[in-house]
Coordinates of C-alpha atoms in Angstrom, one line a residue:
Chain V
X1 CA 11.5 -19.0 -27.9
X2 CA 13.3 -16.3 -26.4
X3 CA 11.8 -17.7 -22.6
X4 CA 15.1 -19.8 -21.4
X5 CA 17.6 -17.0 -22.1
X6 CA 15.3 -14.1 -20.8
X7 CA 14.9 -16.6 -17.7
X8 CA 18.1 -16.8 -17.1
X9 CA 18.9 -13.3 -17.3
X10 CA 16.2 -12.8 -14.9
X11 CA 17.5 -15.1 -12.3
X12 CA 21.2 -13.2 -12.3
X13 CA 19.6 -9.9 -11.7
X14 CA 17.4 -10.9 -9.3
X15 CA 20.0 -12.6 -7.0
X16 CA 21.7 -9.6 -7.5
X17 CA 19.6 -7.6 -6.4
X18 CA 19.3 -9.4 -3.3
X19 CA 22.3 -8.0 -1.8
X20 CA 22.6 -4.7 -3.7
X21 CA 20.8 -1.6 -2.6
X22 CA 19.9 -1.0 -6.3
X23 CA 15.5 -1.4 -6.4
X24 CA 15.2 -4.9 -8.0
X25 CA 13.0 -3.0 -10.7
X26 CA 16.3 -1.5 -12.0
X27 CA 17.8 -4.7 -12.8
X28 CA 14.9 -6.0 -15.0
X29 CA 15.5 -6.4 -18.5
X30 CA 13.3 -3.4 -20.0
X31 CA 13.2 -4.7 -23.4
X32 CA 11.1 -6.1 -25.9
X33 CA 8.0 -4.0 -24.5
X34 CA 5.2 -1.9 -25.6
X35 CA 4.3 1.5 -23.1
X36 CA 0.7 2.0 -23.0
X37 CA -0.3 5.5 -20.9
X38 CA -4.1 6.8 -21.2
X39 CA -5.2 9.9 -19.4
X40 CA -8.6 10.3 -18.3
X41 CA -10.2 13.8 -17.7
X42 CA -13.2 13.3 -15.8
X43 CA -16.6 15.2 -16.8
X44 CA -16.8 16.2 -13.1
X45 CA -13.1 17.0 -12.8
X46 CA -13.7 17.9 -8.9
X47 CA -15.7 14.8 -7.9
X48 CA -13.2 12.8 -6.1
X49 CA -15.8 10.1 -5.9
X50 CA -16.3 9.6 -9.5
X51 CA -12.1 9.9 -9.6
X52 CA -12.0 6.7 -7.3
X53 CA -14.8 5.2 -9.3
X54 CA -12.9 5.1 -12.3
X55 CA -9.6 3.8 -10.4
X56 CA -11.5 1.3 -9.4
X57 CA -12.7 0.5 -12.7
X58 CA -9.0 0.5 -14.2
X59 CA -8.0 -2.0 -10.9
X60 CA -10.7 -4.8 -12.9
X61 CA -8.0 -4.8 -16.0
X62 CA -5.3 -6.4 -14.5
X63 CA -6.9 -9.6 -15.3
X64 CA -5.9 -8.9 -18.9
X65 CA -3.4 -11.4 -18.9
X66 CA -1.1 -9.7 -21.9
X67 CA -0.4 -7.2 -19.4
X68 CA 3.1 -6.9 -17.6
X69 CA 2.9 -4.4 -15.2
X70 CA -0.1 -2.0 -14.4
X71 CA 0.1 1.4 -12.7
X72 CA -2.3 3.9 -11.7
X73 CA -1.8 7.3 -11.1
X74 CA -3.5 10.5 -10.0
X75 CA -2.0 13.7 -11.1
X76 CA 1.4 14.2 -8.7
X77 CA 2.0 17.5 -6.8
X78 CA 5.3 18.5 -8.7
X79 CA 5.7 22.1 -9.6
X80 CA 3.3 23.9 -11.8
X81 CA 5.6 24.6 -15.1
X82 CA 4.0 25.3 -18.4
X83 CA 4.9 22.1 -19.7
X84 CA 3.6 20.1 -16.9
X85 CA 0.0 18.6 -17.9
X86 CA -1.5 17.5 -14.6
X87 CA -4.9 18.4 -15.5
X88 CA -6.0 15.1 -15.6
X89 CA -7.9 12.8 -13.1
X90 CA -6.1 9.0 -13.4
X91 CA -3.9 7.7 -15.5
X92 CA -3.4 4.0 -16.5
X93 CA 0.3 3.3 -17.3
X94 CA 0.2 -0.6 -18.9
X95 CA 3.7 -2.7 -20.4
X96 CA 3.1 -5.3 -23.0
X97 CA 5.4 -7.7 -24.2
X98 CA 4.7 -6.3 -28.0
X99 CA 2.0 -5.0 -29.8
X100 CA 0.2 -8.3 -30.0
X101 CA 0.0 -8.0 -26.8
X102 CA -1.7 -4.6 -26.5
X103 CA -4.4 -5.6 -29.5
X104 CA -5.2 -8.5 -27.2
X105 CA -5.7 -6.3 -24.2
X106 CA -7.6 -3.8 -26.9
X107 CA -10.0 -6.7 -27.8
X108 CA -10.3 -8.6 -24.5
X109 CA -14.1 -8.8 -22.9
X110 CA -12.6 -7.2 -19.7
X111 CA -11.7 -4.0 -21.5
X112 CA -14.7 -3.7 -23.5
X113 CA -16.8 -3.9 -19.8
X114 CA -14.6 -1.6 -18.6
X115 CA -15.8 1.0 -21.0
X116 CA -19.2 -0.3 -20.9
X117 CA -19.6 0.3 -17.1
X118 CA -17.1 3.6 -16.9
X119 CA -16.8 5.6 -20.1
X120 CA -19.4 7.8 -18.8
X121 CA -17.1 9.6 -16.3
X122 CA -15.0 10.2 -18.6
X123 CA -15.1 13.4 -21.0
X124 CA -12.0 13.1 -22.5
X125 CA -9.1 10.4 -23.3
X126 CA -5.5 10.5 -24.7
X127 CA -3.5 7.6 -25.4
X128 CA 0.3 7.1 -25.9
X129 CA 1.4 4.5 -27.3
X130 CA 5.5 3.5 -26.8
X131 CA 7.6 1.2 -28.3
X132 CA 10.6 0.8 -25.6
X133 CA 14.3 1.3 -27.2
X134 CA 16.4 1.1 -23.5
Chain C
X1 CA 13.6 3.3 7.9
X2 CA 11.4 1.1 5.3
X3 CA 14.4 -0.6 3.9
X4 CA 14.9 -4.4 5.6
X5 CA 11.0 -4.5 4.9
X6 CA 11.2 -3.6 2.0
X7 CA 13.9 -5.7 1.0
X8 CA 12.8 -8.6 2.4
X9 CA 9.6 -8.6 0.0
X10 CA 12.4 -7.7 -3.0
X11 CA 13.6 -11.2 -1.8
X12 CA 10.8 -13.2 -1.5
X13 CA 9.1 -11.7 -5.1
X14 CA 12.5 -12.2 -6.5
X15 CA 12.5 -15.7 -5.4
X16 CA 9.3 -16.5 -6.6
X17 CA 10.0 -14.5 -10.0
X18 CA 12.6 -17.1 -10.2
X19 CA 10.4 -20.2 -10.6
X20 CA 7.6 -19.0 -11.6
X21 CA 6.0 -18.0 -15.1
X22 CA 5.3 -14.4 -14.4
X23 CA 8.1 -11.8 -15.5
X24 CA 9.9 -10.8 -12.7
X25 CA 8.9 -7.2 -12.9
X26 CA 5.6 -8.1 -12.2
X27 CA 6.3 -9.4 -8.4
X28 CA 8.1 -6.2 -7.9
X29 CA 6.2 -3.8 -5.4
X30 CA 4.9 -0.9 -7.3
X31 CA 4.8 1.6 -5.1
X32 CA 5.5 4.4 -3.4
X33 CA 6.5 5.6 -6.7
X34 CA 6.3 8.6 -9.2
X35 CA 6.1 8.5 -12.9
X36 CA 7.5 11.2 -15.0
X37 CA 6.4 10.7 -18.4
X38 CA 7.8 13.3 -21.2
X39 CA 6.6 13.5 -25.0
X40 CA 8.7 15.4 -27.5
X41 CA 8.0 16.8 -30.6
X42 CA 10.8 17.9 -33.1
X43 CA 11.0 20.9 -34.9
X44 CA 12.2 18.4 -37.7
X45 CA 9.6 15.9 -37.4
X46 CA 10.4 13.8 -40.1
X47 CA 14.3 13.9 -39.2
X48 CA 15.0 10.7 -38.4
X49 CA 18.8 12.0 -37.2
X50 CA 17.6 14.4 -34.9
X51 CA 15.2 11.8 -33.6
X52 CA 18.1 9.5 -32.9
X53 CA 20.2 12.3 -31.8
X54 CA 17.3 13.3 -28.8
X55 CA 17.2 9.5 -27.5
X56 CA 21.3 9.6 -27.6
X57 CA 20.5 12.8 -25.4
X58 CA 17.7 11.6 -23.3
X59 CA 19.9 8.4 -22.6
X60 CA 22.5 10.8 -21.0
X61 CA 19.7 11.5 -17.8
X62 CA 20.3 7.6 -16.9
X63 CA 22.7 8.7 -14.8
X64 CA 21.1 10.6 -12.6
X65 CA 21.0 8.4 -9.2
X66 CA 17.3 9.1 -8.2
X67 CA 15.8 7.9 -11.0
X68 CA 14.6 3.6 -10.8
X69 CA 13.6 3.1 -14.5
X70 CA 14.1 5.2 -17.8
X71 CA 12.5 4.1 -20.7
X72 CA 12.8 5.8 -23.9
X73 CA 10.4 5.3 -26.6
X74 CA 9.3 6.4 -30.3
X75 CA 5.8 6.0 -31.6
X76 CA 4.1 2.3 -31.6
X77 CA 2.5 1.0 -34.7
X78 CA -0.5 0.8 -32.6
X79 CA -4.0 1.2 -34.1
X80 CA -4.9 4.8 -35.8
X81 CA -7.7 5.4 -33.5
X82 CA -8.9 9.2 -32.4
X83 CA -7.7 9.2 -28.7
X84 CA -4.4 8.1 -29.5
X85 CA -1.9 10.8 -30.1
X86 CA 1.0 9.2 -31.6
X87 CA 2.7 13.0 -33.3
X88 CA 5.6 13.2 -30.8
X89 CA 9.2 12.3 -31.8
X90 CA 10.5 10.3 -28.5
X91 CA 9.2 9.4 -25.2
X92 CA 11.0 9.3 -21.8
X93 CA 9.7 7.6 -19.0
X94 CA 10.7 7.9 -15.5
X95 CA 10.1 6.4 -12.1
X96 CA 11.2 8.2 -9.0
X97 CA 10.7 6.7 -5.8
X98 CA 9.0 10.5 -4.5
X99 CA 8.8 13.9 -5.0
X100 CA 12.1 14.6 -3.8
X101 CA 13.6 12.3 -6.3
X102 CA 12.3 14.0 -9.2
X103 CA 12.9 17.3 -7.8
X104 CA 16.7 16.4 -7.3
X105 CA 16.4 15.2 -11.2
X106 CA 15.3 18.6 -12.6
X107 CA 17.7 20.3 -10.5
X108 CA 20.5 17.7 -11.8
X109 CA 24.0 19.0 -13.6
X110 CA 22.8 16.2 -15.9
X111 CA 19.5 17.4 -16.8
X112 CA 20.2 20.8 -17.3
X113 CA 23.2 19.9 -19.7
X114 CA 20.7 18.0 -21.3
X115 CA 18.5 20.4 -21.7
X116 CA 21.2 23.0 -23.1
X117 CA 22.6 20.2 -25.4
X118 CA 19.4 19.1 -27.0
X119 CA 16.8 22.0 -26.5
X120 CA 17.4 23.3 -30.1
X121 CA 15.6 19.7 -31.6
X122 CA 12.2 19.8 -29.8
X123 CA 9.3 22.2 -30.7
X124 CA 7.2 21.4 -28.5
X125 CA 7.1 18.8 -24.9
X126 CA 4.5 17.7 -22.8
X127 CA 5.2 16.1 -19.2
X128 CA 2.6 14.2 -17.3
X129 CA 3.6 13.4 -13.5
X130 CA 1.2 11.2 -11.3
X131 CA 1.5 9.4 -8.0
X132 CA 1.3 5.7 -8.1
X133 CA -1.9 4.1 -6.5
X134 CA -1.1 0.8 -7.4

C-alpha cells in the first residue's frame, strides 16, 4: 500500500544521487526493515577451504526472494580490542522488509537445503535479530 | 581513481531502481565495504529511558563523514530459538567504505564524546567487524 509513496521517494534520492558525491546507498530510505546477522564459527576454524565452502553455501540464499540486501563477510583486520569479536569465520548480514519477511526466509526450501548441505562445517551459530529505528 | 566508474554504475542501477520492482538498495554495488556491527547491553536492562537515551546517543555518530549507513536497532520479535541472542539493549550498524574509514570513526571527536556521554548506560558491548565479499 505503502509502494507508490516509497517509489517516489526512491526516485528523488536516486536522481540525487546522481550528481552528488554522497554513495547512493546513503540516500535510501532505511526504514521499515528487519537486520538479520548470523555468525558462523567453523569446526575447522583454520580451513580456509571449508570457510569458502560455506560462503558459497550462503551465496545460494539470495534466491530467497523476502530478502533486500545480502552481505557476506569474513572477519575484517581492524584492531584487536577486547570488545572486538572477530573470532568468527563468515558472517551473513540479511535486510527484510519486516519480520514476515524473515519467517518466510526462516521457512523457505532454500534455507532449509542450505543447512542440510552446510551445517556440518559449522560448530557454532549466533543470530541477531534487529528491528531498524533510523 | 574508482570514482566515474563507480558512478556511472550508481547511475545506471539507479536508473533501473527507478522502474523496476526491486528496492533500490538492492541495485546498489555492495562492495568494497566494511560492516561495523555493535550490540549493547545496559546496566539497566529493563530501562526503557536509558534504552532510548543510548539510541539518542548512538544517533549523535551519524555525523561522522566516513560512515555510508547507520542503523540503529533494538531486539526483533523474532522467533525464541537457541542460536539467537536477542539480550542486548540497542544495535548499531555501520558501513565504512575500508579500514581507514572506520579507523577515522574510532578516532572521531564524535565518537569519543559519545563514548564519554553514554559509557555509564552499557554493561557490557560486543563489536563484530567483517569485510564484505559480496
Amino acid at each position: 500500500m505503502t509502494q507508490p509513496t516509497r517509489r517516489s521517494f526512491i526516485a528523488k534520492t536516486s536522481l540525487l544521487a546522481l550528481g552528488a558525491s554522497t554513495p547512493a546507498w546513503a540516500a535510501v530510505p532505511a526504514k521499515p526493515m528487519l537486520i538479520h546477522h548470523v555468525f558462523f564459527w567453523l569446526k575447522n576454524p583454520s580451513s580456509k577451504e571449508d570457510q569458502a565452502k560455506l560462503v558459497e553455501g550462503v551465496k545460494t540464499l539470495s534466491k530467497i526472494e523476502t530478502i533486500r540486501q545480502l552481505h557476506i563477510g569474513v572477519p575484517a583486520d581492524t584492531e584487536k580490542r577486547p570488545v572486538v569479536d572477530n573470532s568468527y569465520a563468515v558472517s551473513e548480514l540479511i535486510f527484510f522488509d519486516d519480520l514476515a519477511g524473515q519467517n518466510t526466509y526462516q521457512d523457505h526450501a532454500i534455507h532449509k537445503k542450505f543447512i542440510a548441505d552446510y551445517s556440518h562445517l559449522w560448530e557454532k551459530v549466533i543470530v541477531y535479530d534487529a528491528m531498524n529505528l533510523q
